[in-house]
Amino acid sequence: MLDIQKIRADFPILSEKVNGKPLVYFDNGATSQKPQIVIDAIATYYQEINANIHRGVHTLSQLATDAYEISRVKIQHHINAKFSHEVLFTSGTTFGINLVTNGFASILKPGDEVVVSSLEHHSNIVPWQMLCEKTGATLKVIPMNEEGELIMEAFDALLSEKTKVVTVNHISNALGIINPIKYIIEKAHAVGAAVLIDGAQAVPHLKPDVQDLDCDFYAFSGHKMCGPTGTGILYGKEEWLNKLPPYQGGGEMIKEVTFEKTTYADLPHKFEAGTPNIAGGIVLGTAVDYLNNIGFDNIQKQEEALLAHATKRLLEIEGLRIYGTGKNKASVVSFNIDGIHPYDIGSIIDKLGIAVRTGHHCAQPIMNFFCIPGTIRASFSFYNTIEEIDAMVEAVKKAKTMLS
Ligand SMILES: *Cc1c(COP(=O)(O)O)cnc(C)c1O
């Protein structure tokens, strides 16, 4: 098992106090905390090798370019992409998804269909709606059951030769449900549809293997996996990235520019216009190294223990309901207490140092399904402890007494 206290010492913020109480950070689904090695790597970049990349012949520019490209290869290996040029640096999941939907604007026709799931984050709904509006394609939605699981029979029935894209998250941010994406990808491919997986909530907990999954696109953010904000990755299969038009025009994404005609650079640069978040891209590699050093097997063991303990302890509270009771779950517990608004509980336990998210978690359709305004979401990371969960349960009990 992991030495949790030793790991906690890597994260300076975990020894902070909030409202005079030791911080219990259970908002990992919104963003993870950062280990000192990641914080230091940002400063080291600016102190030692800051320069623009892919441009200068001078030594610093070479060093910065090398570090950036080494990070790309590191991430390629992490997700098992076939080529490093299939790994695009982005500013996050949202950017990656919009890059793809923008590209499909030149591919989809009226009558084509895009299938999304009812478990999606707004950033994997709205760009597809905008795409459908632009192209005349139709949006279809995979329904879910009371356990928060997608209904695969209904998904099968949605597929036809009209289906051009299927998109679904790997793990739901609002409920923690892990979706059967391998099945979904296989079925979608059988009708010739492309598949984008929103991996934002998966990458903190597991190592996706994009070749084994056989997805066409896989988007994620750096900041939920111990990396800096403003970083992210869009993996795309080479053939798809060659097919899609560039997202933004500018420097670095061209081969040759004249006023008559511009030719685009090869992958990955075709999709990386302008000066990127160089420090962020490099340090995302540091974060990936950090997680791999801990080991995803160890991370999962710890998180499974946290999830089991939290589920059991929370259900001791009368009137408490957990949303997302499906079997296959990541370390997220979304809940409400009868007759009490989630926001009120969140505010009271915040005074006790406990950080959870309350609200619709950018997934309003899920809240509409359950006819609730929102939930209290506690999302755990490997650096959380059983004692912290007990502290949360006590705080929730106290809040319940105060509010009822
Ligand atoms: C956080 C999240 C996003 C959006 O990520 P950004 O970093 O805000 O771009 C998309 N999908 C899911 C499932 C998420 O959890």
Coordinates of C-alpha atoms and ligand atoms in Angstrom, one line a residue:
M1 CA 0.0 0.0 0.0
L2 CA 1.0 3.6 -0.5
D3 CA 2.6 5.6 2.3
I4 CA -0.1 8.3 2.2
Q5 CA 1.5 10.6 4.7
K6 CA 4.7 10.6 2.6
I7 CA 2.6 11.4 -0.5
R8 CA 0.7 14.1 1.3
A9 CA 4.0 15.8 2.1
D10 CA 4.5 16.2 -1.7
F11 CA 1.5 18.6 -1.8
P12 CA 2.2 21.8 0.2
I13 CA -1.5 22.9 0.0
L14 CA -2.6 19.8 1.9
S15 CA -1.1 21.2 5.1
E16 CA -2.9 24.5 4.8
K17 CA -5.7 25.6 7.0
V18 CA -9.0 26.9 5.6
N19 CA -11.4 28.8 7.9
G20 CA -9.0 27.9 10.7
K21 CA -9.5 24.1 10.1
P22 CA -7.2 21.7 8.4
L23 CA -8.1 21.5 4.7
V24 CA -9.9 18.5 3.6
Y25 CA -9.8 18.7 -0.2
F26 CA -12.5 16.7 -1.8
D27 CA -13.0 18.8 -5.0
N28 CA -10.5 16.8 -7.1
G29 CA -13.1 16.3 -9.8
A30 CA -12.9 20.1 -10.4
T31 CA -9.1 20.3 -10.3
S32 CA -6.4 18.3 -8.5
Q33 CA -3.8 19.7 -6.2
K34 CA -0.2 20.0 -7.4
P35 CA 2.9 18.3 -6.0
Q36 CA 5.9 20.4 -5.2
I37 CA 7.8 18.8 -8.1
V38 CA 5.3 20.2 -10.5
I39 CA 5.3 23.6 -8.9
D40 CA 9.1 23.7 -9.0
A41 CA 9.3 22.6 -12.6
I42 CA 7.3 25.7 -13.6
A43 CA 9.9 28.0 -11.9
T44 CA 12.8 26.0 -13.3
Y45 CA 11.6 26.4 -16.8
Y46 CA 11.4 30.2 -16.5
Q47 CA 14.6 30.4 -14.6
E48 CA 16.7 28.2 -16.9
I49 CA 15.4 27.6 -20.4
N50 CA 12.6 30.1 -21.2
A51 CA 12.6 30.8 -24.9
N52 CA 10.1 30.5 -27.8
I53 CA 10.0 27.0 -29.4
H54 CA 10.5 25.7 -32.9
R55 CA 11.8 29.2 -34.0
G56 CA 15.2 30.2 -32.9
V57 CA 18.5 28.7 -33.8
H58 CA 19.9 29.8 -30.4
T59 CA 20.7 27.4 -27.6
L60 CA 17.8 28.3 -25.3
S61 CA 15.2 28.0 -28.0
Q62 CA 16.7 24.5 -28.8
L63 CA 16.5 23.5 -25.1
A64 CA 12.9 24.7 -24.7
T65 CA 11.9 23.0 -28.0
D66 CA 13.6 19.7 -26.9
A67 CA 11.9 19.8 -23.5
Y68 CA 8.5 20.5 -25.1
E69 CA 8.9 17.7 -27.6
I70 CA 10.2 15.3 -25.0
S71 CA 7.0 15.9 -23.0
R72 CA 4.9 15.2 -26.1
V73 CA 6.7 11.8 -26.5
K74 CA 6.3 11.1 -22.8
I75 CA 2.5 11.7 -23.1
Q76 CA 2.4 9.6 -26.3
H77 CA 3.9 6.7 -24.4
H78 CA 1.6 7.3 -21.4
I79 CA -1.5 6.9 -23.5
N80 CA 0.1 4.5 -25.9
A81 CA -0.5 6.5 -29.1
K82 CA 1.1 5.1 -32.2
F83 CA 2.8 8.4 -33.2
S84 CA 3.9 11.4 -31.2
H85 CA 2.3 13.6 -33.9
E86 CA -1.1 12.2 -32.9
V87 CA -0.6 14.0 -29.6
L88 CA -1.7 17.7 -29.8
F89 CA -1.1 20.1 -27.0
T90 CA -4.2 22.1 -26.1
S91 CA -5.4 24.3 -23.3
G92 CA -7.7 21.6 -22.0
T93 CA -10.5 19.2 -22.7
T94 CA -12.8 22.0 -23.8
F95 CA -10.4 23.2 -26.4
G96 CA -9.7 19.7 -27.7
I97 CA -13.4 19.0 -28.1
N98 CA -14.0 22.3 -29.9
L99 CA -11.1 21.6 -32.2
V100 CA -12.8 18.4 -33.3
T101 CA -16.3 19.8 -33.6
N102 CA -14.9 22.7 -35.7
G103 CA -13.3 20.2 -38.0
F104 CA -16.4 18.2 -38.4
A105 CA -18.3 21.3 -39.6
S106 CA -16.8 20.7 -43.0
I107 CA -17.7 17.0 -43.0
L108 CA -21.3 16.7 -41.7
K109 CA -24.3 17.2 -43.9
P110 CA -28.0 17.7 -43.1
G111 CA -29.5 14.4 -42.1
D112 CA -26.3 13.1 -40.5
E113 CA -26.5 12.2 -36.8
V114 CA -24.3 12.9 -33.8
V115 CA -24.7 10.7 -30.7
V116 CA -23.9 12.0 -27.3
S117 CA -24.7 10.6 -23.9
S118 CA -27.0 11.9 -21.2
L119 CA -24.0 11.8 -18.8
E120 CA -22.0 14.4 -20.5
H121 CA -20.3 17.5 -19.2
H122 CA -21.6 20.7 -20.8
S123 CA -18.3 20.9 -22.7
N124 CA -19.1 17.7 -24.5
I125 CA -22.7 18.8 -25.3
V126 CA -22.6 22.4 -26.3
P127 CA -19.9 22.2 -29.0
W128 CA -21.8 19.3 -30.7
Q129 CA -25.1 21.3 -30.5
M130 CA -23.3 24.2 -32.2
L131 CA -22.0 21.8 -34.8
C132 CA -25.4 20.4 -35.5
E133 CA -26.9 23.9 -35.8
K134 CA -24.2 24.8 -38.3
T135 CA -24.5 21.7 -40.4
G136 CA -28.1 20.6 -40.1
A137 CA -27.1 17.3 -38.5
T138 CA -29.2 15.9 -35.7
L139 CA -28.2 15.3 -32.1
K140 CA -29.2 12.0 -30.5
V141 CA -28.8 11.2 -26.8
I142 CA -28.0 7.8 -25.2
P143 CA -30.4 7.6 -22.2
M144 CA -29.4 6.5 -18.7
N145 CA -31.1 4.4 -16.0
E146 CA -31.7 5.2 -12.3
E147 CA -28.3 3.9 -11.4
G148 CA -26.7 6.5 -13.6
E149 CA -25.6 3.9 -16.2
L150 CA -26.0 4.4 -19.9
I151 CA -28.5 2.0 -21.4
M152 CA -26.6 0.0 -24.1
E153 CA -29.7 -1.5 -25.7
A154 CA -31.0 2.1 -26.4
F155 CA -27.5 3.0 -27.7
D156 CA -27.5 0.1 -30.1
A157 CA -30.9 1.2 -31.4
L158 CA -29.7 4.8 -32.0
L159 CA -27.0 3.6 -34.4
S160 CA -27.5 3.6 -38.1
E161 CA -25.6 4.5 -41.3
K162 CA -26.7 8.1 -40.5
T163 CA -24.5 8.1 -37.4
K164 CA -21.3 10.0 -38.2
V165 CA -19.9 10.7 -34.7
V166 CA -20.4 9.2 -31.3
T167 CA -19.1 10.9 -28.2
V168 CA -19.2 10.0 -24.6
N169 CA -17.1 10.6 -21.5
H170 CA -14.9 7.8 -20.1
I171 CA -15.9 8.6 -16.6
S172 CA -18.8 10.9 -15.6
N173 CA -17.7 13.9 -13.6
A174 CA -21.1 14.3 -11.9
L175 CA -21.6 10.7 -10.8
G176 CA -18.3 8.9 -11.2
I177 CA -19.8 6.2 -13.4
I178 CA -17.3 4.5 -15.7
N179 CA -18.8 4.1 -19.1
P180 CA -18.4 0.9 -21.2
I181 CA -16.4 2.8 -23.8
K182 CA -14.8 -0.2 -25.5
Y183 CA -18.2 -1.5 -26.3
I184 CA -19.4 1.9 -27.5
I185 CA -16.4 2.4 -29.7
E186 CA -16.7 -1.0 -31.3
K187 CA -20.4 -0.6 -32.0
A188 CA -19.9 3.0 -33.4
H189 CA -17.1 1.8 -35.7
A190 CA -19.4 -1.0 -37.0
V191 CA -21.6 1.7 -38.5
G192 CA -18.7 3.8 -39.7
A193 CA -18.9 6.6 -37.1
A194 CA -16.0 8.3 -35.5
V195 CA -15.7 8.3 -31.7
L196 CA -14.4 11.0 -29.4
I197 CA -13.9 10.1 -25.8
D198 CA -13.9 12.9 -23.2
G199 CA -11.2 11.5 -20.8
A200 CA -11.1 14.5 -18.5
Q201 CA -12.2 12.5 -15.4
A202 CA -10.5 9.3 -16.4
V203 CA -6.8 10.4 -16.6
P204 CA -6.4 11.2 -12.9
H205 CA -7.4 7.6 -12.1
L206 CA -6.2 5.4 -14.9
K207 CA -3.8 5.2 -17.9
P208 CA -5.9 5.1 -21.1
D209 CA -4.6 3.0 -23.9
V210 CA -5.8 4.7 -27.0
Q211 CA -4.7 2.0 -29.4
D212 CA -6.4 -0.7 -27.3
L213 CA -9.6 1.4 -27.0
D214 CA -9.3 2.2 -30.7
C215 CA -11.0 5.6 -30.2
D216 CA -10.5 8.2 -32.9
F217 CA -10.1 11.1 -30.5
Y218 CA -9.4 11.2 -26.7
A219 CA -9.4 14.6 -25.0
F220 CA -8.2 15.5 -21.5
S221 CA -7.0 18.3 -19.3
G222 CA -3.7 18.6 -17.4
H223 CA -5.1 20.3 -14.3
K224 CA -7.2 17.4 -13.1
M225 CA -4.1 15.1 -13.2
C226 CA -1.7 17.1 -11.0
G227 CA -0.6 19.3 -13.9
P228 CA -0.9 23.0 -14.5
T229 CA -4.1 24.8 -15.6
G230 CA -4.2 25.8 -19.2
T231 CA -2.8 22.5 -20.4
G232 CA -4.4 19.6 -22.1
I233 CA -4.1 17.0 -24.8
L234 CA -6.1 16.0 -27.7
Y235 CA -5.1 12.6 -29.1
G236 CA -6.4 12.0 -32.6
K237 CA -5.7 9.2 -35.0
E238 CA -3.4 10.3 -37.8
E239 CA -5.9 9.7 -40.6
W240 CA -8.5 11.8 -38.8
L241 CA -6.1 14.6 -38.0
N242 CA -5.0 14.7 -41.6
K243 CA -8.6 14.8 -42.7
L244 CA -9.8 17.6 -40.4
P245 CA -9.0 21.3 -41.3
P246 CA -6.9 23.4 -39.0
Y247 CA -8.7 25.0 -36.0
Q248 CA -6.9 28.2 -35.8
G249 CA -4.7 30.0 -38.3
G250 CA -1.5 31.7 -37.3
G251 CA 2.2 31.2 -36.9
E252 CA 3.8 27.8 -36.5
M253 CA 0.9 26.0 -38.3
I254 CA 2.0 26.8 -41.9
K255 CA 4.4 25.5 -44.4
E256 CA 4.3 28.4 -46.8
V257 CA 2.2 31.6 -46.8
T258 CA 1.6 33.9 -49.8
F259 CA -1.4 36.2 -50.2
E260 CA -2.7 33.8 -52.9
K261 CA -2.4 30.5 -50.9
T262 CA -1.2 29.1 -47.6
T263 CA -0.2 25.5 -47.2
Y264 CA -0.4 24.0 -43.7
A265 CA 2.3 22.4 -41.7
D266 CA 2.5 18.7 -41.0
L267 CA 1.0 17.2 -37.8
P268 CA 1.0 18.1 -35.0
H269 CA 1.9 21.7 -35.9
K270 CA -1.1 22.1 -38.2
F271 CA -3.2 22.2 -35.0
E272 CA -0.8 24.2 -32.9
A273 CA -1.0 27.8 -34.1
G274 CA 0.7 30.5 -32.2
T275 CA 3.0 30.4 -29.2
P276 CA 1.7 27.6 -26.9
N277 CA 1.8 27.3 -23.2
I278 CA 5.4 26.1 -23.3
A279 CA 6.0 25.8 -19.6
G280 CA 2.6 24.1 -19.1
G281 CA 3.3 21.6 -21.8
I282 CA 6.7 20.7 -20.4
V283 CA 5.4 20.5 -16.8
L284 CA 2.4 18.3 -17.9
G285 CA 5.1 15.7 -18.6
T286 CA 6.4 16.2 -15.1
A287 CA 2.9 15.5 -13.7
V288 CA 2.6 12.4 -15.8
D289 CA 6.0 11.2 -14.5
Y290 CA 4.9 11.9 -10.9
L291 CA 1.7 9.8 -11.3
N292 CA 3.5 7.0 -13.0
N293 CA 6.1 6.9 -10.2
I294 CA 3.2 6.4 -7.7
G295 CA 1.7 3.9 -10.0
F296 CA -1.9 3.7 -11.3
D297 CA -2.4 0.3 -9.6
N298 CA -1.5 1.9 -6.3
I299 CA -3.7 5.0 -7.1
Q300 CA -6.7 2.8 -7.9
K301 CA -6.3 0.6 -4.7
Q302 CA -6.2 3.7 -2.5
E303 CA -9.1 5.4 -4.3
E304 CA -11.3 2.2 -4.2
A305 CA -10.8 2.0 -0.4
L306 CA -11.8 5.7 -0.1
L307 CA -14.9 5.2 -2.3
A308 CA -16.0 2.1 -0.3
H309 CA -15.5 3.8 3.0
A310 CA -17.2 7.0 2.0
T311 CA -20.2 5.2 0.5
K312 CA -20.7 3.1 3.6
R313 CA -20.3 6.0 6.1
L314 CA -22.5 8.4 4.2
L315 CA -25.3 5.9 3.9
E316 CA -25.4 5.8 7.8
I317 CA -27.0 9.2 7.5
E318 CA -30.7 9.0 7.4
G319 CA -32.4 10.6 4.4
L320 CA -29.1 10.6 2.4
R321 CA -29.3 9.5 -1.2
I322 CA -26.3 8.7 -3.4
Y323 CA -26.7 9.4 -7.2
G324 CA -24.7 7.1 -9.5
T325 CA -25.1 3.7 -7.8
G326 CA -23.9 1.7 -10.8
K327 CA -21.2 -0.9 -10.2
N328 CA -18.4 0.5 -12.2
K329 CA -17.4 3.7 -10.4
A330 CA -14.5 6.0 -9.9
S331 CA -13.8 7.7 -6.5
V332 CA -16.7 10.2 -6.7
V333 CA -19.7 10.3 -4.4
S334 CA -22.6 12.6 -5.4
F335 CA -25.3 12.9 -2.8
N336 CA -28.2 14.8 -1.3
I337 CA -30.1 14.8 2.0
D338 CA -33.8 14.8 1.9
G339 CA -35.3 18.3 2.1
I340 CA -32.0 20.1 2.3
H341 CA -30.5 22.2 -0.5
P342 CA -27.0 20.9 -1.4
Y343 CA -25.6 24.5 -1.3
D344 CA -26.5 24.8 2.3
I345 CA -24.7 21.7 3.3
G346 CA -21.7 22.7 1.2
S347 CA -21.5 26.1 2.8
I348 CA -21.6 24.7 6.4
I349 CA -19.0 22.1 5.8
D350 CA -16.8 24.6 4.1
K351 CA -16.7 26.5 7.5
L352 CA -15.3 23.2 8.9
G353 CA -12.5 23.1 6.3
I354 CA -14.1 20.6 4.0
A355 CA -14.0 21.5 0.3
V356 CA -16.7 19.7 -1.8
R357 CA -18.5 20.9 -5.0
T358 CA -22.2 21.7 -4.9
G359 CA -24.4 22.4 -7.8
H360 CA -25.1 20.8 -11.2
H361 CA -21.4 20.1 -12.0
C362 CA -21.7 21.4 -15.6
A363 CA -24.1 18.5 -16.2
Q364 CA -27.6 19.9 -16.0
P365 CA -29.3 17.1 -18.0
I366 CA -28.3 14.7 -15.3
M367 CA -29.8 16.9 -12.6
N368 CA -33.0 17.2 -14.7
F369 CA -33.1 13.4 -15.0
F370 CA -33.1 13.0 -11.2
C371 CA -35.4 16.2 -10.8
I372 CA -32.9 17.9 -8.4
P373 CA -31.2 21.3 -8.5
G374 CA -27.8 19.7 -7.9
T375 CA -25.8 17.5 -5.6
I376 CA -23.0 17.6 -3.1
R377 CA -20.0 16.0 -4.8
A378 CA -17.1 14.6 -2.9
S379 CA -14.4 13.5 -5.3
F380 CA -11.3 11.7 -3.9
S381 CA -7.7 11.5 -5.0
F382 CA -5.0 9.1 -3.9
Y383 CA -3.7 11.7 -1.5
N384 CA -6.9 11.7 0.5
T385 CA -7.3 9.6 3.7
I386 CA -10.0 7.6 5.5
E387 CA -9.7 10.0 8.4
E388 CA -10.6 12.9 6.1
I389 CA -13.7 11.0 5.0
D390 CA -14.7 10.5 8.6
A391 CA -14.3 14.2 9.2
M392 CA -16.6 14.9 6.2
V393 CA -19.2 12.5 7.5
E394 CA -19.2 14.1 10.9
A395 CA -19.4 17.6 9.3
V396 CA -22.4 16.5 7.1
K397 CA -24.1 15.1 10.1
K398 CA -23.6 18.4 12.0
A399 CA -24.9 20.4 9.0
K400 CA -27.9 18.2 8.8
T401 CA -28.8 18.8 12.4
M402 CA -28.4 22.5 12.0
L403 CA -30.6 22.6 8.8
S404 CA -33.4 20.3 9.8
Ligands
LIG1 C1 -13.6 19.1 -16.3 C2 -14.3 18.4 -17.4 C3 -14.3 18.9 -18.7 C4 -13.8 20.2 -19.0 O1 -12.5 20.4 -18.8 P1 -11.8 21.8 -18.9 O2 -10.4 21.5 -18.2 O3 -12.6 22.7 -18.1 O4 -11.6 22.1 -20.3 C5 -15.0 18.2 -19.7 N1 -15.5 17.0 -19.4 C6 -15.4 16.4 -18.2 C7 -16.0 15.0 -18.0 C8 -14.8 17.1 -17.2 O5 -14.8 16.6 -16.0

